[in-house]
Short mmCIF file of C-alpha atoms in Angstrom, two decimals:
data_model
loop_
_atom_site.label_atom_id
_atom_site.label_comp_id
_atom_site.label_asym_id
_atom_site.label_seq_id
_atom_site.Cartn_x
_atom_site.Cartn_y
_atom_site.Cartn_z
CA UNK A 1 30.02 -39.09 36.11
CA UNK A 2 30.63 -35.72 34.32
CA UNK A 3 32.08 -35.68 31.02
CA UNK A 4 35.84 -34.45 30.86
CA UNK A 5 36.84 -31.06 29.05
CA UNK A 6 37.94 -33.32 26.20
CA UNK A 7 34.37 -34.69 25.76
CA UNK A 8 32.73 -31.65 25.89
CA UNK A 9 35.10 -30.31 22.22
CA UNK A 10 34.87 -34.20 21.46
CA UNK A 11 38.71 -34.19 20.74
CA UNK A 12 41.11 -36.95 22.13
CA UNK A 13 43.54 -35.88 25.51
CA UNK A 14 46.38 -35.46 22.77
CA UNK A 15 44.52 -33.16 20.43
CA UNK A 16 47.16 -30.20 19.59
CA UNK A 17 45.78 -26.62 19.63
CA UNK A 18 44.91 -26.50 16.05
CA UNK A 19 42.79 -29.30 16.68
CA UNK A 20 41.37 -27.65 19.38
CA UNK A 21 40.96 -24.59 17.99
CA UNK A 22 38.54 -26.29 15.08
CA UNK A 23 36.51 -28.44 17.61
CA UNK A 24 35.60 -25.28 19.21
CA UNK A 25 34.72 -23.42 16.23
CA UNK A 26 32.45 -26.38 14.67
CA UNK A 27 30.50 -26.37 18.07
CA UNK A 28 30.52 -22.58 18.71
CA UNK A 29 28.62 -21.95 15.24
CA UNK A 30 26.73 -24.89 15.83
CA UNK A 31 25.78 -23.39 19.16
CA UNK A 32 25.09 -20.23 18.71
CA UNK A 33 22.30 -20.94 16.18
CA UNK A 34 20.21 -21.76 18.96
CA UNK A 35 18.58 -19.60 21.50
CA UNK A 36 17.29 -21.77 24.16
CA UNK A 37 18.89 -21.79 27.47
CA UNK A 38 21.11 -25.65 27.49
CA UNK A 39 22.66 -24.52 24.05
CA UNK A 40 23.28 -21.46 25.47
CA UNK A 41 24.74 -22.92 29.34
CA UNK A 42 26.08 -25.84 26.85
CA UNK A 43 28.21 -23.05 24.91
CA UNK A 44 29.49 -21.43 28.68
CA UNK A 45 30.73 -24.76 29.33
CA UNK A 46 32.31 -25.41 25.91
CA UNK A 47 34.59 -22.12 26.04
CA UNK A 48 35.45 -22.38 29.31
CA UNK A 49 36.96 -26.07 28.31
CA UNK A 50 38.26 -24.70 24.99
CA UNK A 51 40.03 -21.51 27.26
CA UNK A 52 41.67 -23.68 29.89
CA UNK A 53 42.75 -26.28 27.13
CA UNK A 54 44.21 -24.02 24.52
CA UNK A 55 46.29 -22.38 27.37
CA UNK A 56 49.80 -24.59 27.86
CA UNK A 57 50.03 -24.45 31.59
CA UNK A 58 46.04 -24.86 32.69
CA UNK A 59 46.04 -27.59 30.40
CA UNK A 60 48.89 -29.76 32.29
CA UNK A 61 47.35 -28.36 35.82
CA UNK A 62 43.89 -30.01 34.18
CA UNK A 63 45.87 -33.10 32.92
CA UNK A 64 47.45 -33.56 35.68
CA UNK A 65 44.21 -33.25 38.12
CA UNK A 66 42.83 -35.64 35.58
CA UNK A 67 45.20 -38.25 36.44
CA UNK A 68 44.98 -37.51 39.92
CA UNK A 69 41.30 -38.56 39.54
CA UNK A 70 41.80 -41.88 37.66
CA UNK A 71 45.02 -42.71 40.18
CA UNK A 72 43.03 -44.76 42.71
CA UNK A 73 41.50 -46.76 39.94
CA UNK A 74 43.88 -47.19 38.55
CA UNK A 75 46.59 -48.49 41.59
CA UNK A 76 46.88 -51.86 42.59
CA UNK A 77 48.71 -54.12 44.35
CA UNK A 78 51.63 -56.38 42.94
CA UNK A 79 50.62 -60.44 43.20
CA UNK A 80 54.00 -60.79 44.88
CA UNK A 81 52.92 -59.22 48.26
CA UNK A 82 50.33 -61.62 48.82
CA UNK A 83 52.51 -64.77 49.84
CA UNK A 84 53.64 -63.95 53.28
CA UNK A 85 51.18 -61.90 55.47
CA UNK A 86 53.95 -59.91 57.00
CA UNK A 87 56.02 -59.41 54.38
CA UNK A 88 52.74 -58.37 52.87
CA UNK A 89 52.34 -55.79 55.77
CA UNK A 90 56.04 -54.25 55.46
CA UNK A 91 55.84 -54.25 52.31
CA UNK A 92 52.54 -52.11 52.03
CA UNK A 93 54.05 -50.01 54.89
CA UNK A 94 56.49 -49.72 52.40
CA UNK A 95 54.82 -49.19 49.72
CA UNK A 96 52.60 -46.74 51.32
CA UNK A 97 55.54 -44.47 51.92
CA UNK A 98 56.57 -44.18 49.23
CA UNK A 99 53.81 -43.80 47.60
CA UNK A 100 52.48 -40.65 49.99
CA UNK A 101 55.87 -38.44 49.94
CA UNK A 102 55.47 -37.47 46.53
CA UNK A 103 52.43 -37.59 46.64
CA UNK A 104 51.98 -35.34 49.25
CA UNK A 105 54.37 -33.30 47.56
CA UNK A 106 51.95 -33.01 44.21
CA UNK A 107 48.94 -33.07 46.11
CA UNK A 108 50.21 -30.07 48.16
CA UNK A 109 51.77 -28.21 45.01
CA UNK A 110 48.02 -29.18 43.17
CA UNK A 111 46.23 -28.11 46.12
CA UNK A 112 48.33 -24.53 44.95
CA UNK A 113 47.66 -25.22 41.86
CA UNK A 114 44.27 -25.77 42.45
CA UNK A 115 43.21 -22.16 44.06
CA UNK A 116 44.86 -20.81 41.16
CA UNK A 117 42.98 -22.92 38.76
CA UNK A 118 40.03 -22.07 40.80
CA UNK A 119 40.30 -18.48 41.22
CA UNK A 120 41.44 -18.65 37.32
CA UNK A 121 38.34 -20.41 36.45
CA UNK A 122 36.54 -17.99 38.32
CA UNK A 123 37.80 -15.02 36.72
CA UNK A 124 37.31 -17.17 33.02
CA UNK A 125 33.62 -17.89 34.26
CA UNK A 126 32.79 -14.59 34.68
CA UNK A 127 34.66 -13.09 31.93
CA UNK A 128 32.86 -16.29 29.99
CA UNK A 129 29.25 -14.89 31.45
CA UNK A 130 30.17 -11.98 31.68
CA UNK A 131 30.49 -12.82 26.97
CA UNK A 132 27.26 -14.55 27.45
CA UNK A 133 25.42 -11.73 28.10
CA UNK A 134 27.37 -9.87 25.39
CA UNK A 135 26.37 -12.25 23.36
CA UNK A 136 23.32 -11.68 24.32
CA UNK A 137 22.69 -8.50 24.19
CA UNK A 138 24.45 -8.30 20.39
CA UNK A 139 21.94 -10.95 19.63
CA UNK A 140 18.81 -8.91 21.32
CA UNK A 141 20.93 -5.66 19.15
CA UNK A 142 20.93 -7.37 16.12
CA UNK A 143 17.31 -8.75 16.11
CA UNK A 144 16.23 -4.78 16.89
CA UNK A 145 18.51 -3.76 13.73
CA UNK A 146 17.22 -6.53 11.94
CA UNK A 147 13.27 -5.52 13.20
CA UNK A 148 14.41 -1.47 11.93
CA UNK A 149 15.77 -2.91 8.57
CA UNK A 150 12.39 -4.94 8.43
CA UNK A 151 10.12 -2.11 8.95
CA UNK A 152 12.85 -0.16 7.00
CA UNK A 153 12.73 -2.02 4.05
CA UNK A 154 9.33 -2.49 4.08
CA UNK A 155 8.71 1.21 4.19
CA UNK A 156 10.82 1.74 0.92
CA UNK A 157 8.76 -1.41 -0.59
CA UNK A 158 5.58 0.77 0.38
CA UNK A 159 7.22 4.00 -0.64
CA UNK A 160 7.96 2.13 -4.27
CA UNK A 161 4.54 0.71 -4.54
CA UNK A 162 3.69 4.72 -3.56
CA UNK A 163 5.69 5.58 -6.02
CA UNK A 164 4.91 3.16 -8.88
CA UNK A 165 0.70 4.35 -8.05
CA UNK A 166 1.54 7.86 -8.37
CA UNK A 167 3.64 6.79 -11.74
CA UNK A 168 0.58 5.05 -12.89
CA UNK A 169 -1.72 7.37 -12.51
CA UNK A 170 0.18 10.23 -14.00
CA UNK A 171 0.48 7.62 -16.97
CA UNK A 172 -3.15 7.27 -16.86
CA UNK A 173 -3.81 11.27 -16.48
CA UNK A 174 -1.79 11.94 -19.33
CA UNK A 175 -3.33 9.21 -21.76
CA UNK A 176 -6.78 11.43 -20.68
CA UNK A 177 -5.00 13.73 -21.54
CA UNK A 178 -3.73 13.37 -24.81
CA UNK A 179 -7.33 11.47 -25.43
CA UNK A 180 -8.95 14.92 -24.61
CA UNK A 181 -6.48 16.47 -26.83
CA UNK A 182 -7.47 14.47 -29.88
CA UNK A 183 -11.17 14.17 -29.22
CA UNK A 184 -10.87 18.57 -28.63
CA UNK A 185 -9.12 17.90 -32.38
CA UNK A 186 -11.62 16.33 -33.86
CA UNK A 187 -14.28 18.36 -32.03
CA UNK A 188 -12.51 21.67 -33.41
CA UNK A 189 -12.45 19.63 -37.12
CA UNK A 190 -16.28 18.70 -37.22
CA UNK A 191 -16.69 22.21 -36.24
CA UNK A 192 -14.39 23.64 -39.25
CA UNK A 193 -16.39 21.51 -41.51
CA UNK A 194 -20.10 22.04 -39.78
CA UNK A 195 -18.66 25.70 -40.36
CA UNK A 196 -17.95 25.34 -44.01
CA UNK A 197 -20.91 23.26 -44.63
CA UNK A 198 -22.76 26.56 -42.72
CA UNK A 199 -21.45 28.92 -44.53
CA UNK A 200 -21.85 27.20 -48.41
CA UNK A 201 -25.94 26.44 -47.11
CA UNK A 202 -25.98 30.41 -46.04
CA UNK A 203 -24.25 31.32 -49.21
CA UNK A 204 -26.51 28.94 -51.54
CA UNK A 205 -29.48 30.44 -49.48
CA UNK A 206 -27.97 34.21 -49.86
CA UNK A 207 -28.14 33.14 -53.84
CA UNK A 208 -31.38 32.16 -53.83
CA UNK A 209 -32.51 34.34 -52.12
CA UNK A 210 -30.83 37.13 -54.15
CA UNK A 211 -32.61 34.75 -57.27
CA UNK A 212 -35.26 35.06 -55.46
CA UNK A 213 -35.39 39.09 -55.21
CA UNK A 214 -34.72 39.39 -58.71
CA UNK A 215 -37.16 36.82 -59.22
CA UNK A 216 -39.84 38.98 -57.08
CA UNK A 217 -38.61 42.48 -59.20
CA UNK A 218 -39.12 41.24 -62.44
CA UNK A 219 -43.36 40.00 -60.58
CA UNK A 220 -43.62 43.51 -58.90
CA UNK A 221 -45.16 44.87 -61.34
CA UNK A 222 -47.91 42.32 -61.83
CA UNK A 223 -48.20 42.33 -58.27
CA UNK A 224 -48.59 45.61 -57.95
CA UNK A 225 -51.48 45.10 -60.63
CA UNK A 226 -53.10 41.82 -58.78
CA UNK A 227 -53.16 43.83 -55.96
CA UNK A 228 -54.13 46.65 -56.96
CA UNK A 229 -57.47 44.58 -58.81
CA UNK A 230 -57.88 42.67 -55.31
CA UNK A 231 -58.22 46.10 -53.87
CA UNK A 232 -60.94 47.31 -56.33
CA UNK A 233 -62.42 44.35 -56.01
CA UNK A 234 -62.89 44.43 -52.11
CA UNK A 235 -64.25 48.27 -52.14
CA UNK A 236 -66.41 47.07 -55.03
CA UNK A 237 -68.00 44.30 -52.88
CA UNK A 238 -67.65 46.59 -49.28
CA UNK A 239 -69.90 49.48 -51.77
CA UNK A 240 -72.60 46.53 -52.86
CA UNK A 241 -72.38 45.40 -49.22
CA UNK A 242 -73.26 49.19 -47.61
CA UNK A 243 -76.43 49.98 -50.23
CA UNK A 244 -77.34 46.53 -49.69
CA UNK A 245 -77.74 47.35 -45.88
CA UNK A 246 -78.83 50.93 -47.05
CA UNK A 247 -81.69 49.18 -49.03
CA UNK A 248 -82.71 47.37 -46.56
CA UNK A 249 -82.50 49.78 -43.55
CA UNK A 250 -85.02 52.46 -45.91
CA UNK A 251 -87.41 49.20 -46.35
CA UNK A 252 -87.39 48.35 -42.37
CA UNK A 253 -88.18 51.91 -41.58
CA UNK A 254 -90.86 52.44 -44.33
CA UNK A 255 -92.06 49.30 -42.97
CA UNK A 256 -91.99 50.74 -39.93
CA UNK A 257 -93.78 53.80 -40.76
CA UNK A 258 -96.12 52.31 -42.08
CA UNK A 259 -97.48 50.16 -39.25
CA UNK A 260 -97.56 52.78 -37.38
CA UNK A 261 -99.72 55.37 -40.02
CA UNK A 262 -101.78 51.82 -39.54
CA UNK A 263 -101.58 52.48 -36.12
CA UNK A 264 -102.55 55.92 -35.76
CA UNK A 265 -105.08 55.71 -38.30
CA UNK A 266 -106.69 53.04 -35.95
CA UNK A 267 -106.22 54.40 -32.88
CA UNK A 268 -107.89 57.90 -35.09
CA UNK A 269 -110.62 56.17 -35.51
CA UNK A 270 -111.48 54.91 -32.11
CA UNK A 271 -111.59 58.52 -30.59
CA UNK A 272 -108.15 58.12 -29.08
CA UNK A 273 -105.17 60.92 -28.62
CA UNK A 274 -102.01 59.94 -30.13
CA UNK A 275 -99.24 62.08 -29.08
CA UNK A 276 -96.96 60.45 -31.77
CA UNK A 277 -96.20 61.71 -35.25
CA UNK A 278 -96.43 59.38 -37.94
CA UNK A 279 -94.94 61.34 -40.41
CA UNK A 280 -91.79 62.53 -38.44
CA UNK A 281 -91.34 59.12 -35.86
CA UNK A 282 -89.63 56.94 -37.79
#
């Protein structure tokens, strides 16, 4: 059996407008969280129930229709009709005549109201379908906006991370620059100390050289005399060597002359002829 509009909203048939509105808002808030087809269909039928029951005229027409649908089940013949068959038949005819006139009149008016109600329901259904479509579009738009917001948030986070990395890199560069400047300052101080030390050593060396030059200045005459003595000794040694060599040359020449004389004499005694002059040729 299909649920009534009151059952769709989970309210009694005697509920007032405030209860109807509160019940519909509670159900709508719950169904908007669902995205399946069953939830959307239930939401549409709930909207239709709210539209009908929130309007006074449409609610009266619906209550009449609901009462008419329940009338055959609640109607029961009186117990006195079953006493005599003839009177029972007449009573039934009378009761039927009494019931048919108002029922026929009510059915005619109800038919007209039903047609109007059907037209209104059709219009309302169209509105509900349009509202559901609009709701669906709004959800899709909300999803797209959420995706755009999520993408924008990710871009912002990426930009923040990039900015933090740039700041960290800049901080590292600044630290490296400061460290380099400190090292350069230390090296400059070291060079200054080294230069001072070299200047001190240079002055000390210059002083030593000056002292050495002064000592050499005082020692120059003695050194000159020693050098002259060495030169004289060298010249005397060379003279002795030259005289010795000369003596050796003379001795060699004399030996050669003697040998030539001997050869001349020997050749002369044997009748040979010599072209050399032993007195002249060495």
